[in-house]
Tab-separated table of C-alpha atoms and ligand atoms in Angstrom:
chain	number	residue	atom	x	y	z
Q	285	MET	CA	-0.155	-0.154	0.178
Q	286	ALA	CA	1.383	3.200	-1.052
Q	287	ASP	CA	2.682	5.518	2.184
Q	288	ARG	CA	-0.683	7.966	2.642
Q	289	LYS	CA	-0.081	11.175	4.286
Q	290	LEU	CA	-1.308	11.451	7.914
Q	291	PRO	CA	-3.286	14.535	8.953
Q	292	VAL	CA	-1.120	16.855	11.454
Q	293	ALA	CA	-2.559	16.938	14.817
Q	294	ARG	CA	-2.628	19.850	17.162
Q	295	LYS	CA	0.663	21.124	18.135
Q	296	ALA	CA	-0.152	21.014	21.763
Q	297	LEU	CA	-0.401	17.282	21.388
Q	298	GLU	CA	3.144	16.626	20.646
Q	299	THR	CA	3.968	17.070	24.365
Q	300	ILE	CA	1.117	14.547	25.489
Q	301	LYS	CA	2.088	10.851	26.159
Q	302	PRO	CA	-1.280	9.186	25.195
Q	303	TYR	CA	-2.862	7.554	28.390
Q	304	VAL	CA	-1.733	4.097	28.841
Q	305	PRO	CA	-4.892	2.277	30.771
Q	306	GLY	CA	-4.203	-0.692	33.319
Q	307	LYS	CA	-5.274	-4.027	32.263
Q	308	PRO	CA	-8.463	-5.225	33.422
Q	309	ILE	CA	-8.271	-7.283	36.672
Q	310	GLU	CA	-9.849	-10.523	34.882
Q	311	GLU	CA	-6.831	-9.879	32.225
Q	312	VAL	CA	-4.231	-9.922	34.983
Q	313	GLU	CA	-5.724	-13.017	36.519
Q	314	ARG	CA	-5.836	-14.948	33.636
Q	315	GLU	CA	-2.383	-14.121	32.234
Q	316	LEU	CA	-0.538	-14.735	35.577
Q	317	GLY	CA	-2.856	-17.939	36.478
Q	318	ILE	CA	-3.884	-16.346	39.581
Q	319	LYS	CA	-7.542	-15.750	41.381
Q	320	ASN	CA	-8.856	-13.293	43.361
Q	321	ALA	CA	-6.793	-10.563	42.730
Q	322	VAL	CA	-7.281	-7.513	44.885
Q	323	LYS	CA	-6.848	-3.895	43.645
Q	324	MET	CA	-5.442	-1.303	45.818
Q	325	ALA	CA	-4.313	1.342	42.966
Q	326	SER	CA	-7.038	3.549	42.286
Q	327	ASN	CA	-8.486	4.687	45.535
Q	328	GLU	CA	-11.656	3.370	45.186
Q	329	ASN	CA	-13.886	2.211	48.158
Q	330	PRO	CA	-13.434	-1.248	49.214
Q	331	LEU	CA	-17.111	-1.287	50.613
Q	332	GLY	CA	-18.342	-0.809	47.288
Q	333	PRO	CA	-21.540	1.605	46.273
Q	334	SER	CA	-24.038	2.543	48.875
Q	335	PRO	CA	-26.867	-0.002	48.728
Q	336	ARG	CA	-29.303	3.044	48.353
Q	337	ALA	CA	-27.440	3.936	45.183
Q	338	VAL	CA	-27.931	0.629	43.942
Q	339	VAL	CA	-31.583	0.210	44.192
Q	340	ALA	CA	-31.745	3.946	42.856
Q	341	MET	CA	-29.872	2.626	39.767
Q	342	GLN	CA	-32.011	-0.468	39.308
Q	343	GLU	CA	-35.233	1.485	39.491
Q	344	LEU	CA	-33.621	3.320	36.727
Q	345	VAL	CA	-32.799	0.718	34.506
Q	346	HIS	CA	-35.958	0.641	32.366
Q	347	LYS	CA	-35.807	4.247	31.502
Q	348	VAL	CA	-32.319	4.736	29.963
Q	349	HIS	CA	-33.780	5.291	26.371
Q	350	LEU	CA	-34.269	8.617	27.728
Q	351	TYR	CA	-31.562	11.154	27.662
Q	352	PRO	CA	-30.276	12.333	31.380
Q	353	ASP	CA	-31.407	15.599	32.785
Q	354	GLY	CA	-28.595	17.873	31.391
Q	355	SER	CA	-28.990	20.393	34.126
Q	356	CYS	CA	-28.776	17.613	36.512
Q	357	HIS	CA	-31.422	19.637	38.750
Q	358	TYR	CA	-32.252	17.609	41.532
Q	359	LEU	CA	-28.554	16.451	41.962
Q	360	ARG	CA	-27.367	20.192	41.893
Q	361	GLY	CA	-30.195	21.075	44.383
Q	362	LYS	CA	-29.343	18.324	46.847
Q	363	LEU	CA	-25.643	19.130	46.764
Q	364	ALA	CA	-26.364	22.532	47.229
Q	365	ASP	CA	-28.492	22.040	49.960
Q	366	ALA	CA	-25.637	19.760	51.514
Q	367	VAL	CA	-22.572	22.311	51.404
Q	368	GLY	CA	-24.910	25.346	51.823
Q	369	VAL	CA	-24.609	27.175	48.724
Q	370	GLY	CA	-27.054	28.048	45.776
Q	371	PRO	CA	-27.885	25.669	43.040
Q	372	ASP	CA	-26.381	28.000	40.756
Q	373	GLN	CA	-22.982	27.655	42.380
Q	374	ILE	CA	-22.912	24.000	41.331
Q	375	ILE	CA	-21.605	22.295	38.234
Q	376	VAL	CA	-21.649	18.581	38.022
Q	377	GLY	CA	-19.248	16.855	35.672
Q	378	ASN	CA	-18.468	13.450	34.133
Q	379	GLY	CA	-16.271	12.732	37.207
Q	380	SER	CA	-14.075	15.876	38.856
Q	381	ASP	CA	-11.629	14.879	35.795
Q	382	GLU	CA	-14.169	16.335	33.328
Q	383	ILE	CA	-14.337	19.486	35.537
Q	384	ILE	CA	-10.283	19.682	35.644
Q	385	LYS	CA	-10.472	19.892	31.953
Q	386	LEU	CA	-13.540	22.200	31.499
Q	387	LEU	CA	-11.234	24.727	33.657
Q	388	ALA	CA	-8.355	24.459	31.384
Q	389	GLU	CA	-10.636	24.851	28.218
Q	390	THR	CA	-12.227	27.841	29.986
Q	391	TYR	CA	-9.248	29.700	31.019
Q	392	ILE	CA	-5.846	28.561	29.197
Q	393	ASN	CA	-4.750	29.957	25.946
Q	394	PRO	CA	-1.099	28.948	24.600
Q	395	GLY	CA	1.209	31.453	26.342
Q	396	ASN	CA	-1.040	30.996	29.803
Q	397	SER	CA	0.454	29.044	32.739
Q	398	ALA	CA	-0.598	27.167	35.350
Q	399	VAL	CA	0.828	26.550	39.055
Q	400	MET	CA	0.727	22.902	40.655
Q	401	ALA	CA	2.623	20.869	43.157
Q	402	ASN	CA	5.116	17.943	42.420
Q	403	PRO	CA	4.060	15.146	43.042
Q	404	SER	CA	0.374	15.616	42.495
Q	405	PHE	CA	-2.287	14.700	40.716
Q	406	SER	CA	-1.440	14.014	36.849
Q	407	GLU	CA	-4.818	15.418	35.504
Q	408	TYR	CA	-3.962	19.021	35.672
Q	409	ASP	CA	-0.745	18.397	33.852
Q	410	PHE	CA	-2.841	16.894	31.166
Q	411	ALA	CA	-5.504	19.391	31.020
Q	412	VAL	CA	-3.111	22.331	30.547
Q	413	ASN	CA	-0.904	20.738	28.384
Q	414	LEU	CA	-4.083	20.028	26.098
Q	415	MET	CA	-4.563	23.653	25.766
Q	416	GLY	CA	-1.328	24.587	24.752
Q	417	GLY	CA	-0.496	26.083	28.458
Q	418	GLU	CA	2.606	25.979	30.412
Q	419	CYS	CA	2.760	23.723	33.773
Q	420	ARG	CA	4.694	25.122	36.577
Q	421	GLN	CA	5.258	22.296	38.999
Q	422	ILE	CA	6.703	22.943	42.330
Q	423	ALA	CA	8.323	20.957	44.484
Q	424	CYS	CA	6.538	19.822	47.726
Q	425	VAL	CA	8.522	20.258	50.860
Q	426	ASP	CA	8.442	16.715	52.734
Q	427	PHE	CA	5.723	15.645	50.364
Q	428	LYS	CA	3.264	18.786	51.316
Q	429	HIS	CA	2.554	21.504	48.937
Q	430	ASP	CA	4.743	24.506	49.287
Q	431	LEU	CA	2.413	27.446	49.057
Q	432	GLU	CA	4.472	30.055	49.599
Q	433	SER	CA	6.890	28.860	46.342
Q	434	MET	CA	3.643	27.954	44.471
Q	435	ALA	CA	2.410	31.811	45.296
Q	436	LYS	CA	5.750	33.123	44.262
Q	437	ALA	CA	5.675	31.216	40.897
Q	438	ILE	CA	2.506	33.286	39.689
Q	439	THR	CA	3.427	35.498	37.115
Q	440	PRO	CA	0.858	37.757	34.685
Q	441	ASP	CA	0.618	34.913	32.564
Q	442	THR	CA	-0.665	32.521	35.219
Q	443	LYS	CA	-4.595	31.615	35.349
Q	444	LEU	CA	-5.110	28.534	37.230
Q	445	VAL	CA	-3.244	27.181	40.655
Q	446	PHE	CA	-4.258	23.787	41.720
Q	447	ILE	CA	-4.369	23.102	44.904
Q	448	CYS	CA	-4.717	19.012	45.970
Q	449	ASN	CA	-6.056	18.967	49.437
Q	450	PRO	CA	-5.403	16.283	50.448
Q	451	ASN	CA	-2.828	15.568	48.069
Q	452	ASN	CA	-2.743	12.409	45.652
Q	453	PRO	CA	-0.518	10.729	45.973
Q	454	THR	CA	1.113	11.740	49.128
Q	455	GLY	CA	-2.070	11.811	51.257
Q	456	THR	CA	-0.671	15.232	52.993
Q	457	ILE	CA	-3.174	18.402	53.716
Q	458	VAL	CA	-2.503	22.342	53.862
Q	459	THR	CA	-3.184	23.957	56.993
Q	460	LYS	CA	-5.645	27.021	57.174
Q	461	THR	CA	-3.004	29.167	58.146
Q	462	GLU	CA	-0.897	28.157	55.066
Q	463	VAL	CA	-3.799	28.605	52.720
Q	464	GLY	CA	-4.584	32.013	54.342
Q	465	ALA	CA	-1.651	33.243	53.598
Q	466	PHE	CA	-1.424	31.901	50.321
Q	467	MET	CA	-4.697	33.391	49.256
Q	468	SER	CA	-3.915	36.886	50.877
Q	469	ARG	CA	-1.225	37.018	47.835
Q	470	VAL	CA	-3.024	35.291	45.030
Q	471	PRO	CA	-4.087	37.967	42.540
Q	472	GLU	CA	-7.834	38.213	41.688
Q	473	ASP	CA	-7.645	37.172	38.390
Q	474	VAL	CA	-6.056	33.771	38.986
Q	475	VAL	CA	-8.377	31.120	39.532
Q	476	VAL	CA	-7.603	28.820	42.742
Q	477	VAL	CA	-8.759	25.291	42.270
Q	478	PHE	CA	-8.999	23.178	45.318
Q	479	ASP	CA	-9.182	19.900	44.578
Q	480	GLU	CA	-10.888	17.998	47.743
Q	481	ALA	CA	-11.553	14.806	46.210
Q	482	TYR	CA	-10.633	12.916	49.593
Q	483	TYR	CA	-12.438	15.430	51.711
Q	484	GLU	CA	-14.971	13.081	53.331
Q	485	TYR	CA	-11.945	11.156	54.643
Q	486	VAL	CA	-10.113	14.038	56.572
Q	487	SER	CA	-10.115	14.511	60.392
Q	488	HIS	CA	-6.887	17.030	60.959
Q	489	PRO	CA	-7.691	20.011	62.865
Q	490	GLU	CA	-6.000	22.241	60.991
Q	491	TYR	CA	-7.618	21.291	57.497
Q	492	CYS	CA	-8.967	24.319	55.738
Q	493	SER	CA	-11.744	23.472	52.968
Q	494	GLY	CA	-11.582	26.164	50.090
Q	495	LEU	CA	-15.312	26.370	50.477
Q	496	GLU	CA	-14.883	28.774	53.250
Q	497	TYR	CA	-13.309	31.211	50.253
Q	498	VAL	CA	-16.658	30.323	48.138
Q	499	LYS	CA	-18.920	31.176	50.946
Q	500	LYS	CA	-16.807	34.502	51.572
Q	501	GLY	CA	-17.937	35.635	48.063
Q	502	PHE	CA	-14.376	35.110	46.236
Q	503	LYS	CA	-15.095	34.898	42.615
Q	504	ASN	CA	-11.557	33.102	41.603
Q	505	VAL	CA	-12.056	29.888	43.931
Q	506	ILE	CA	-13.557	26.682	42.958
Q	507	VAL	CA	-13.912	23.438	44.890
Q	508	LEU	CA	-13.846	19.991	43.144
Q	509	ARG	CA	-15.199	17.056	44.995
Q	510	THR	CA	-16.308	13.358	43.626
Q	511	PHE	CA	-18.389	10.782	44.346
Q	512	SER	CA	-15.803	8.424	43.215
Q	513	LYS	CA	-13.920	7.976	46.513
Q	514	ILE	CA	-15.961	7.602	49.707
Q	515	TYR	CA	-19.449	7.264	47.984
Q	516	GLY	CA	-17.876	4.492	46.086
Q	517	LEU	CA	-19.520	5.538	42.628
Q	518	SER	CA	-16.160	5.369	40.477
Q	519	GLY	CA	-17.529	3.484	37.535
Q	520	LEU	CA	-20.357	5.901	37.351
Q	521	ARG	CA	-18.110	9.059	36.628
Q	522	VAL	CA	-19.771	11.682	38.697
Q	523	GLY	CA	-17.986	14.776	40.398
Q	524	TYR	CA	-18.999	18.367	41.097
Q	525	GLY	CA	-17.474	21.944	41.457
Q	526	ILE	CA	-18.603	24.769	43.850
Q	527	ALA	CA	-17.862	28.357	43.071
Q	528	HIS	CA	-19.366	31.883	42.561
Q	529	PRO	CA	-22.320	31.772	40.109
Q	530	GLU	CA	-20.286	33.802	37.748
Q	531	LEU	CA	-17.506	31.462	37.564
Q	532	ILE	CA	-19.894	28.427	37.173
Q	533	SER	CA	-21.392	30.280	34.361
Q	534	TRP	CA	-18.201	30.618	32.176
Q	535	ILE	CA	-16.986	26.961	33.067
Q	536	SER	CA	-20.571	25.861	32.010
Q	537	ARG	CA	-19.900	27.130	28.569
Q	538	THR	CA	-17.488	24.392	27.828
Q	539	ARG	CA	-19.554	21.686	28.877
Q	540	GLU	CA	-21.610	19.262	26.928
Q	541	PRO	CA	-25.278	19.282	27.185
Q	542	PHE	CA	-25.778	15.731	28.396
Q	543	ASN	CA	-22.478	15.256	30.389
Q	544	VAL	CA	-23.367	13.467	33.672
Q	545	ASN	CA	-25.434	10.347	32.594
Q	546	SER	CA	-28.696	9.264	34.255
Q	547	MET	CA	-27.527	6.274	36.369
Q	548	ALA	CA	-24.751	8.607	37.927
Q	549	GLN	CA	-27.485	11.075	38.942
Q	550	VAL	CA	-29.919	8.942	40.587
Q	551	ALA	CA	-27.012	7.136	42.071
Q	552	ALA	CA	-25.211	10.244	43.770
Q	553	ARG	CA	-28.618	11.640	44.897
Q	554	ALA	CA	-29.104	8.448	46.764
Q	555	ALA	CA	-25.691	8.253	48.298
Q	556	ILE	CA	-25.667	11.584	49.842
Q	557	ASP	CA	-28.550	10.340	51.704
Q	558	ASP	CA	-26.705	7.128	52.850
Q	559	GLU	CA	-24.875	8.617	55.828
Q	560	GLU	CA	-24.594	5.448	57.392
Q	561	HIS	CA	-22.489	4.157	54.240
Q	562	VAL	CA	-20.075	6.775	54.590
Q	563	ALA	CA	-19.715	6.784	58.402
Q	564	LEU	CA	-18.928	3.044	58.016
Q	565	SER	CA	-16.556	3.444	55.033
Q	566	ARG	CA	-14.703	6.246	57.318
Q	567	GLU	CA	-14.181	4.122	60.104
Q	568	GLU	CA	-13.101	0.937	58.087
Q	569	ASN	CA	-10.786	3.209	56.863
Q	570	GLN	CA	-9.445	4.687	60.119
Q	571	LYS	CA	-9.048	1.037	61.133
Q	572	GLY	CA	-6.903	0.020	57.977
Q	573	LYS	CA	-5.047	2.853	58.237
Q	574	GLU	CA	-4.017	2.123	61.770
Q	575	LEU	CA	-3.112	-1.773	60.774
Q	576	LEU	CA	-1.177	-0.490	57.956
Q	577	TYR	CA	0.845	2.278	59.882
Q	578	GLY	CA	1.702	-0.462	62.754
Q	579	LYS	CA	2.754	-3.190	59.839
Q	580	PHE	CA	5.102	-0.383	58.128
Q	581	GLU	CA	6.631	0.573	61.384
Q	582	GLU	CA	7.352	-3.186	61.951
Q	583	MET	CA	8.843	-3.461	58.519
Q	584	ASP	CA	10.593	-0.158	58.944
Q	585	LEU	CA	9.488	1.417	55.996
Q	586	PRO	CA	8.854	5.188	56.101
Q	587	TYR	CA	5.307	6.312	55.502
Q	588	TRP	CA	3.459	9.831	55.352
Q	589	PRO	CA	0.423	10.149	57.567
Q	590	THR	CA	-2.625	10.138	55.509
Q	591	GLU	CA	-5.961	11.913	55.381
Q	592	THR	CA	-7.090	9.874	52.610
Q	593	ASN	CA	-7.982	6.497	51.658
Q	594	PHE	CA	-4.393	5.848	50.424
Q	595	ILE	CA	-0.799	5.852	51.936
Q	596	TRP	CA	2.413	6.754	50.340
Q	597	VAL	CA	5.212	4.532	51.336
Q	598	ASN	CA	9.024	4.661	51.097
Q	599	ILE	CA	9.858	0.886	50.202
Q	600	LYS	CA	13.699	1.700	49.663
Q	601	THR	CA	14.115	-0.103	46.841
Q	602	ASP	CA	13.039	0.212	43.103
Q	603	CYS	CA	9.294	-0.308	42.895
Q	604	ARG	CA	8.976	-1.768	39.626
Q	605	PRO	CA	10.245	-5.173	40.176
Q	606	VAL	CA	8.246	-5.055	43.808
Q	607	PHE	CA	5.040	-4.176	41.542
Q	608	GLN	CA	5.499	-7.104	39.359
Q	609	ALA	CA	6.107	-9.310	42.188
Q	610	MET	CA	3.180	-8.223	44.184
Q	611	LEU	CA	1.059	-8.796	40.967
Q	612	ARG	CA	2.140	-12.625	41.262
Q	613	GLU	CA	0.611	-12.481	44.751
Q	614	GLY	CA	-2.461	-10.915	43.387
Q	615	VAL	CA	-2.060	-7.556	44.743
Q	616	ILE	CA	-2.482	-4.716	42.346
Q	617	ILE	CA	-0.763	-1.325	43.676
Q	618	ARG	CA	0.297	2.101	42.557
Q	619	THR	CA	4.023	2.399	41.682
Q	620	GLY	CA	5.655	5.989	42.636
Q	621	ASP	CA	7.803	5.985	39.499
Q	622	ILE	CA	4.900	7.293	37.679
Q	623	PHE	CA	5.099	10.530	39.893
Q	624	GLY	CA	8.957	10.496	39.791
Q	625	PHE	CA	9.568	8.703	42.731
Q	626	PRO	CA	10.959	5.322	41.992
Q	627	GLU	CA	11.258	4.005	45.583
Q	628	PHE	CA	7.668	4.556	46.698
Q	629	ILE	CA	4.500	2.762	46.236
Q	630	ARG	CA	0.822	4.114	46.985
Q	631	VAL	CA	-1.544	1.383	48.561
Q	632	THR	CA	-5.228	2.138	48.391
Q	633	ILE	CA	-6.490	1.391	52.005
Q	634	GLY	CA	-8.563	-1.750	51.780
Q	635	THR	CA	-10.907	-4.287	53.941
Q	636	GLU	CA	-9.655	-5.786	56.786
Q	637	GLU	CA	-8.760	-9.217	54.509
Q	638	GLN	CA	-7.175	-6.984	51.620
Q	639	ASN	CA	-4.810	-5.061	54.029
Q	640	GLN	CA	-3.846	-8.432	55.479
Q	641	ARG	CA	-3.139	-9.900	52.071
Q	642	PHE	CA	-1.244	-7.005	51.014
Q	643	ILE	CA	0.878	-7.203	54.102
Q	644	ARG	CA	1.735	-10.715	53.614
Q	645	ALA	CA	2.521	-9.952	50.000
Q	646	LEU	CA	4.796	-7.046	50.673
Q	647	THR	CA	6.666	-8.867	53.605
Q	648	LYS	CA	7.416	-11.721	51.334
Q	649	VAL	CA	8.267	-9.804	48.101
Q	650	LEU	CA	10.483	-7.375	50.231
Q	651	GLY	CA	12.130	-10.271	52.210
Q	652	LYS	CA	11.161	-8.950	55.411
U	862	LIG	C1	-7.037	14.550	43.608
U	862	LIG	C2	-7.986	13.639	42.650
U	862	LIG	N1	-8.857	14.700	42.308
U	862	LIG	C3	-9.712	14.192	41.450
U	862	LIG	C4	-9.740	12.735	41.047
U	862	LIG	C5	-10.734	12.337	39.873
U	862	LIG	O1	-11.864	11.768	40.533
U	862	LIG	P1	-13.281	11.529	39.389
U	862	LIG	O2	-13.170	9.954	39.481
U	862	LIG	O3	-14.203	12.426	39.992
U	862	LIG	O4	-12.823	12.052	37.954
U	862	LIG	C6	-9.052	11.692	41.525
U	862	LIG	C7	-8.986	10.271	41.522
U	862	LIG	O5	-8.157	9.862	41.622
U	862	LIG	C8	-7.953	12.178	42.568
U	862	LIG	O6	-7.423	11.530	42.982
């Protein structure tokens, strides 16, 4: 066949590495000849979804020939009541991932920059690069956001600052005092994104939610939260943003008309009401955290106290062979090399049984 010409893609895409998705768990089991592998790699809720959300979806299943409510009317109303703002201050997305992308589409032109921490959640970098913007990644100090250096990195071309609080992959938070000092320095034309995907797990007394600033009337602050973590609905893809109505109105211009499917909308509404499931998930997470901390101490592996449902651990050896060996034991974890830290792993806190299995596998693999 004659060599045909390939159409040229946008220049911004040259810097983007295609996302390499993990293999389905069934495929990993088949290839390695193992059974009952456990995934402790994506910070999902090991208890599963709220039973109330499951019932709500079952009731809707015969109505999926209809388009979803494009405005998420009822879900926005419920979220607005739950957080104490108006419904016009909420935007719902196909996961909070989508809202990150909408933010970049709303604010980033080539020549603009965004400030974020390193290591932090990779979606910020992706979304900003996609729009041809420059990412300023500011090194964490002791795996915490260095808000002072992040404030200094803001220049007149900066449009967005991402504060991942608590931070993925490190589980650390920024405090009220740190956020206060940072906010007093940020120009009003820079949007500050508080990504609070793990908000419901936080118990630290010094924690500061960005919601405080939204409620004070700041027009340049947006808080992102999700139903993928404590609410156990990752597979449905539903997250939301809370901001001033004018900010929401600008971001909404980039949104597709039916971006949140109908199953996601009913399940999320039911999940908000299931306070018992949230409380149980938090309790189990706390127990798992204590168990894992104890084991890491016994194994002499430094870890960072977490305000989330995962732990960032220094395994003091190359994580890549460890990952492969853990896989053969049927335990899937996240390697630190993708965040630039090849001697680290990130493990999602599982059920008691999963945590024990993880520890048995890690002890064996590290020869402890
Ligand atoms: C910090 C952070 N933000 C956002 C997300 C994306 O969540 P969603 O499933 O709502 O897109 C994740 C998921 O891992 C996350 O860790």
